[in-house]
mmCIF file of C-alpha atoms and ligand atoms in Angstrom:
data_model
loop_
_atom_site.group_PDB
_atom_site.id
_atom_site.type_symbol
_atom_site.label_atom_id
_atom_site.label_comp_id
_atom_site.label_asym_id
_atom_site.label_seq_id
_atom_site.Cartn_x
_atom_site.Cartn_y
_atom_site.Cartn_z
ATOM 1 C CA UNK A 18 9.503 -19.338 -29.525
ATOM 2 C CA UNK A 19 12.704 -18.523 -30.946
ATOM 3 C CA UNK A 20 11.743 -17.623 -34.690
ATOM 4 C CA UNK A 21 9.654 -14.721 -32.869
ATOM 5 C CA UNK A 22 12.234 -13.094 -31.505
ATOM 6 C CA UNK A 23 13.860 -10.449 -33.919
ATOM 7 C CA UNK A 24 17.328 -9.984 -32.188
ATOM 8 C CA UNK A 25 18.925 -11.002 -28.874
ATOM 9 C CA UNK A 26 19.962 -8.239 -26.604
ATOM 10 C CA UNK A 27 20.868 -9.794 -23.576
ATOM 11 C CA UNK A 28 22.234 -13.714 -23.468
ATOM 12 C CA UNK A 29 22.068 -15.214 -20.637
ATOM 13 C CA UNK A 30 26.319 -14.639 -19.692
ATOM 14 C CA UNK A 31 25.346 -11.204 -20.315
ATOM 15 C CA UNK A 32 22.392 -11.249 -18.018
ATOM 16 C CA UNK A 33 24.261 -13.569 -15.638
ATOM 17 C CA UNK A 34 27.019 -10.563 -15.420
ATOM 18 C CA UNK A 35 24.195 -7.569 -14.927
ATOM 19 C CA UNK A 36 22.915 -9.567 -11.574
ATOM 20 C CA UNK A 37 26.422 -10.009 -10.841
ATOM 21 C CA UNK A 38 27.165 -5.978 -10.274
ATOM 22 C CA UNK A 39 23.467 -5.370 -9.492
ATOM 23 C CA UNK A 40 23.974 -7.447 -6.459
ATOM 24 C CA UNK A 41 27.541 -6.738 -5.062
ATOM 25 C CA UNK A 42 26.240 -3.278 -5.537
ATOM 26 C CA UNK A 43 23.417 -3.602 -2.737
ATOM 27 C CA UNK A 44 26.101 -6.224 -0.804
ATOM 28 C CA UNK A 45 28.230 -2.971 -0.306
ATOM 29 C CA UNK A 46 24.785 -0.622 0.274
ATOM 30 C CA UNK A 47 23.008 -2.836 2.383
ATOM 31 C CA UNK A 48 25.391 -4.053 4.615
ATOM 32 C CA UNK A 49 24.392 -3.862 8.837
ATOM 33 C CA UNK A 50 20.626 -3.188 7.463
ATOM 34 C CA UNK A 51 17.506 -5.201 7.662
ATOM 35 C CA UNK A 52 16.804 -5.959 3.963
ATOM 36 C CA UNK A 53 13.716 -7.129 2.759
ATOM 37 C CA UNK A 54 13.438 -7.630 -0.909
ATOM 38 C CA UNK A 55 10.334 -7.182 -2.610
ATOM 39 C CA UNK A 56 9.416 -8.643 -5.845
ATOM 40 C CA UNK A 57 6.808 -7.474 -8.144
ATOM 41 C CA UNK A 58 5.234 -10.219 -9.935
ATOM 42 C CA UNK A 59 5.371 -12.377 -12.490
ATOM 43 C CA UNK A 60 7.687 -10.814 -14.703
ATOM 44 C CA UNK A 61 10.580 -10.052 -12.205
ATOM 45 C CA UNK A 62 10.742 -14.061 -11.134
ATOM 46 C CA UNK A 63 14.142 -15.026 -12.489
ATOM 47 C CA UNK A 64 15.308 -11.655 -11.725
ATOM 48 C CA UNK A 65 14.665 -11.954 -8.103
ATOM 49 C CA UNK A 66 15.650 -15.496 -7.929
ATOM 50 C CA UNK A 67 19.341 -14.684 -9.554
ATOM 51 C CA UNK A 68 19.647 -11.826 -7.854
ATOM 52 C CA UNK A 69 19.526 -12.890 -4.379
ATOM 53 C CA UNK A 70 21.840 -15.310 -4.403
ATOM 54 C CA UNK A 71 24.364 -12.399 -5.542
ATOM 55 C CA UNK A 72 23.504 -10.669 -3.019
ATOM 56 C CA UNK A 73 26.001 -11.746 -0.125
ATOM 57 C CA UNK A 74 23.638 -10.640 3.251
ATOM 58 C CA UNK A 75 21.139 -11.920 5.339
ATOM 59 C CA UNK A 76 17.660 -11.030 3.374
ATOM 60 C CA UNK A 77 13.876 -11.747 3.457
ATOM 61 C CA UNK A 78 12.028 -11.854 0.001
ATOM 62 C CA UNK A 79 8.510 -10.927 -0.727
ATOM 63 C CA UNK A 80 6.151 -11.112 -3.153
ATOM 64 C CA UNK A 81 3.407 -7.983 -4.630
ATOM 65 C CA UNK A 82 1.594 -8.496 -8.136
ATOM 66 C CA UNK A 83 0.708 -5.428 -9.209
ATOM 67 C CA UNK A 84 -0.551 -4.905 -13.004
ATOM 68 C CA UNK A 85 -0.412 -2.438 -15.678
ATOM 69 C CA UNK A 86 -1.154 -4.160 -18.631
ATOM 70 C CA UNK A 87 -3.278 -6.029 -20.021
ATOM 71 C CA UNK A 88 -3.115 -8.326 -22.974
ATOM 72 C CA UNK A 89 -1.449 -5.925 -25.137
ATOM 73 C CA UNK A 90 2.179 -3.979 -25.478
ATOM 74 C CA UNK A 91 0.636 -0.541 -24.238
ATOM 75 C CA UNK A 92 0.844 0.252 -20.515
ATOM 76 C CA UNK A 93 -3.202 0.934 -19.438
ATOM 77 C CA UNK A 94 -1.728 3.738 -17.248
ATOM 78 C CA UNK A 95 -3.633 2.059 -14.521
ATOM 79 C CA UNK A 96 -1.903 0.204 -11.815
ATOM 80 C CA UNK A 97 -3.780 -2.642 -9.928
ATOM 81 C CA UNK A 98 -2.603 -4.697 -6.663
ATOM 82 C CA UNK A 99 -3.612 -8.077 -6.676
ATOM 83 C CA UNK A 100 -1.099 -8.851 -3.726
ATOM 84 C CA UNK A 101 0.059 -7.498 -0.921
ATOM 85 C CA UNK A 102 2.304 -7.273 1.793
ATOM 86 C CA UNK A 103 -0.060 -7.618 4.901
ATOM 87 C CA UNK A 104 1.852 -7.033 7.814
ATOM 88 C CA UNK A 105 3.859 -4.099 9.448
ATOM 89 C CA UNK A 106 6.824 -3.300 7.288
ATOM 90 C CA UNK A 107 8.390 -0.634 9.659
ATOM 91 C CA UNK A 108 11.515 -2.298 10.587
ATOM 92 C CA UNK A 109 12.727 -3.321 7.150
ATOM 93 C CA UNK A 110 14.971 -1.648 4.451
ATOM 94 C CA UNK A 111 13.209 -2.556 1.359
ATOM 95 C CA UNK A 112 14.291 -2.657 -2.310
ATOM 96 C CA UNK A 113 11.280 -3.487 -5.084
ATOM 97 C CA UNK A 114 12.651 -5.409 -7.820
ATOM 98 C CA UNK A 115 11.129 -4.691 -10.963
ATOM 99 C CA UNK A 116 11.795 -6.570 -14.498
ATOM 100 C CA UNK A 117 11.344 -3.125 -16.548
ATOM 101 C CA UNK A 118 10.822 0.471 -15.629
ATOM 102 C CA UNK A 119 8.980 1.313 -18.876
ATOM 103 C CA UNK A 120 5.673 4.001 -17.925
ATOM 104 C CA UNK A 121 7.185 3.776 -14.520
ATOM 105 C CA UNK A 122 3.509 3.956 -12.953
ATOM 106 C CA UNK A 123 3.772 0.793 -11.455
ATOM 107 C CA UNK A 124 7.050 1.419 -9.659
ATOM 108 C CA UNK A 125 5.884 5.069 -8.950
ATOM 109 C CA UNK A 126 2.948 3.274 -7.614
ATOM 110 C CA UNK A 127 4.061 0.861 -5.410
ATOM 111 C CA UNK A 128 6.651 2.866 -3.921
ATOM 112 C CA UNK A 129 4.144 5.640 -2.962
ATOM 113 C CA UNK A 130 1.967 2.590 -1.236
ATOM 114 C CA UNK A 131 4.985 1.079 0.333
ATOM 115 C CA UNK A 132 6.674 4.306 1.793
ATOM 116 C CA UNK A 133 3.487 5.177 3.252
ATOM 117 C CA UNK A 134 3.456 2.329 5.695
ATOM 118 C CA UNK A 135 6.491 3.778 7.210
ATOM 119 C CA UNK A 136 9.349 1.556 6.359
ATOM 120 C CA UNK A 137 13.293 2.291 7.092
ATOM 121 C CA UNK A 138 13.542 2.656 3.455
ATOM 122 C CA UNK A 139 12.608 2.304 -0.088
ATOM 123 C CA UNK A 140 14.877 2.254 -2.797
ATOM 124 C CA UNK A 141 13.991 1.022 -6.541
ATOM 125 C CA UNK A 142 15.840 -1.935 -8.884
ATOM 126 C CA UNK A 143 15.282 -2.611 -11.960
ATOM 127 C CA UNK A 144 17.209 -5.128 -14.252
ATOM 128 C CA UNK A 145 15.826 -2.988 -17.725
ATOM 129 C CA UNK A 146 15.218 0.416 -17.947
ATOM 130 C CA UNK A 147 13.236 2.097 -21.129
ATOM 131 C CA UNK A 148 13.832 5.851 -20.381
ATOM 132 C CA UNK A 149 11.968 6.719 -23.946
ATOM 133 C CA UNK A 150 9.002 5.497 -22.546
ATOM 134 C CA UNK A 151 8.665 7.218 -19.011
ATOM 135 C CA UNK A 152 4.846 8.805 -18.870
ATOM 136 C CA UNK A 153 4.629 12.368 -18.446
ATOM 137 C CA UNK A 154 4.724 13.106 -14.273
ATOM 138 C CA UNK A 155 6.762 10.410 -13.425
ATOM 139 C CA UNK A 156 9.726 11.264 -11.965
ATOM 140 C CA UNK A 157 10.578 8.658 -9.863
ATOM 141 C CA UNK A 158 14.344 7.546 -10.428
ATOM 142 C CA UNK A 159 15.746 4.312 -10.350
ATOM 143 C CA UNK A 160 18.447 3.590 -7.649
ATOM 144 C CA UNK A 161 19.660 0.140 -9.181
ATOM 145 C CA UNK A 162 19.589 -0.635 -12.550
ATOM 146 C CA UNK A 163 20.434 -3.415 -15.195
ATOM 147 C CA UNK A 164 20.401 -2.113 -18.454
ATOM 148 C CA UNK A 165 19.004 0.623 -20.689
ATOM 149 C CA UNK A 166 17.040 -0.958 -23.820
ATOM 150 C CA UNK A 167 15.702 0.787 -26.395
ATOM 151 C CA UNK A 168 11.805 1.893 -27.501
ATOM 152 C CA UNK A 169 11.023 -2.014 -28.493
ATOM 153 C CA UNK A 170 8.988 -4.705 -26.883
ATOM 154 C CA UNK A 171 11.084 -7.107 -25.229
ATOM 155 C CA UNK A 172 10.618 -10.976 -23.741
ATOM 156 C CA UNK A 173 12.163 -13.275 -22.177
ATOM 157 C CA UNK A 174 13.965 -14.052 -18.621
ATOM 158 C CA UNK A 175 10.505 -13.366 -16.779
ATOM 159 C CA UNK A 176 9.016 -10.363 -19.203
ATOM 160 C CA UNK A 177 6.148 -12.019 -21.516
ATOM 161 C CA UNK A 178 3.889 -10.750 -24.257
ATOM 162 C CA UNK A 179 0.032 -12.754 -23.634
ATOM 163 C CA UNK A 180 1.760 -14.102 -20.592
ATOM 164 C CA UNK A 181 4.183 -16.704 -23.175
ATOM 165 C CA UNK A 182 8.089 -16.306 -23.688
ATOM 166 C CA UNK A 183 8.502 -16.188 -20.127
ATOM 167 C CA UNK A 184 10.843 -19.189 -20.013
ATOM 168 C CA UNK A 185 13.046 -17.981 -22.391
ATOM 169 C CA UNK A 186 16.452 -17.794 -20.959
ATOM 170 C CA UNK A 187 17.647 -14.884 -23.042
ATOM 171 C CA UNK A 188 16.266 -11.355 -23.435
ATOM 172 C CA UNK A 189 15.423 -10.364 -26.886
ATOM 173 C CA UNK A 190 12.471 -8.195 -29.213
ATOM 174 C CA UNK A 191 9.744 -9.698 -30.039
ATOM 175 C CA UNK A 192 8.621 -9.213 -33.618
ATOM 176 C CA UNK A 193 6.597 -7.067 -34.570
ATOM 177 C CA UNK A 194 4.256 -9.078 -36.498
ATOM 178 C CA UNK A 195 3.545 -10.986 -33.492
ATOM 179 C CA UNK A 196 1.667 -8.787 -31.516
ATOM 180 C CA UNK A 197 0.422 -6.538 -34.540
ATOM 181 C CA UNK A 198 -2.077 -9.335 -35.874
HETATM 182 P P1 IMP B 212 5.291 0.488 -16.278
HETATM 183 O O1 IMP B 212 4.320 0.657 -15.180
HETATM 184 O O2 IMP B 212 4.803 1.049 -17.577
HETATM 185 O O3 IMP B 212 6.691 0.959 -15.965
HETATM 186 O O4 IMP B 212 5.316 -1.024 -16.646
HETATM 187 C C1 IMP B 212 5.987 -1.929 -15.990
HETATM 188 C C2 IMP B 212 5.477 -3.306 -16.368
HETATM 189 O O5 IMP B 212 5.044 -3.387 -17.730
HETATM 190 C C3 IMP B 212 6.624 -4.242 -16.244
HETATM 191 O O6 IMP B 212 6.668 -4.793 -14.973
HETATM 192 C C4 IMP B 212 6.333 -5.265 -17.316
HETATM 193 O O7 IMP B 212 5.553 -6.308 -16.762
HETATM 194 C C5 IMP B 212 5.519 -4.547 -18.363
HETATM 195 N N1 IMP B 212 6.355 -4.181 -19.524
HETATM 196 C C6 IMP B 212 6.775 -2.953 -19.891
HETATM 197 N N2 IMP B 212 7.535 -2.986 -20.996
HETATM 198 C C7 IMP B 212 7.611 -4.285 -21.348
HETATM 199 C C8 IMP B 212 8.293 -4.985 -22.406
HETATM 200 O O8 IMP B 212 8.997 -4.435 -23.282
HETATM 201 N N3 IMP B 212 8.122 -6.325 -22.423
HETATM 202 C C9 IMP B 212 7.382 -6.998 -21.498
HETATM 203 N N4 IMP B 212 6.752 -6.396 -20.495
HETATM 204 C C10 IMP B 212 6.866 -5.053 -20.419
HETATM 205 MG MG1 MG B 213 4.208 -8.126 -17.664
#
């Protein structure tokens, strides 16, 4: 897995640091409110999982999948929900946790579909931000966020490409030549 990445941007000290502010951050915002955090799946798994335990209040987690892509590196600009939160959300402060706000559909998406069921609140985090990439009528803004990374296609620590480099514990760009044959 290693000789396809092209360069390392985040180690995992440096990513270890990012859920470190990320979550005292929402420790200071949070505090006295009934948090419920909401992670969008698969790619935001070791985000979530890190993140919690930084963040220093009582919490319930949950779990959406919601897709955008499919095989490939380009978003399909179509956002599908292939799980849900079924029951009434109207007593909870929720923040989605998102691996990477690239199109920003998906997050645009599910925080139309969530703030529609009436919750306290709804407030967006995302541990990699791609501002390059934002489609055209999305102007949903981020209120947590990790890092800004540049216009390339990046794995590890939960993000994939074909569903592999997952499990790498750094975050880094996958070659090109990888996904271009
Ligand atoms: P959006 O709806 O275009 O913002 O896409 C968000 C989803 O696309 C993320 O949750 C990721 O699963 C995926 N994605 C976007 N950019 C990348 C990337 O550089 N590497 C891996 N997955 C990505
Ligand atoms: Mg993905």
């Amino acid at each position: 897995m290693n000789n396809d990445i092209k360069e390392i941007l985040f180690s995992q000290d440096d990513i270890k640091e990012i859920v470190k502010r990320i979550g005292e951050q929402i420790t200071k915002d949070y505090e006295g409110k009934n948090l419920l955090l909401v992670c969008v799946l698969k790619g935001s798994v070791c985000f979530m999982a890190d993140l919690m335990r930084e963040i220093r209040l009582p919490c319930k987690i949950d779990f959406m999948d919601a897709k955008s892509y499919g095989c490939g590196t380009e978003t399909s600009g179509v956002v599908s929900i292939s799980r849900d939160l079924n029951y009434d959300i109207s007593a909870y402060d929720i923040i989605i946790v998102e691996d990477i706000f690239d199109s920003g559909r998906t997050l645009e998406k599910l925080t139309h579909l969530l703030s529609a069921r009436g919750p306290k609140s709804v407030a967006c985090c995302s541990l990699l931000d791609k501002p390059e990439r934002r489609a055209e009528g999305v102007s949903l803004k981020l209120n947590y966020t990790g890092a800004v990374v540049p216009d390339a296609f990046v794995v590890g620590y939960g993000l994939d490409y074909d569903e592999k480099y997952r499990n790498l514990p750094y975050i880094g760009v996958l070659k090109p030549e990888v996904y271009s044959n």
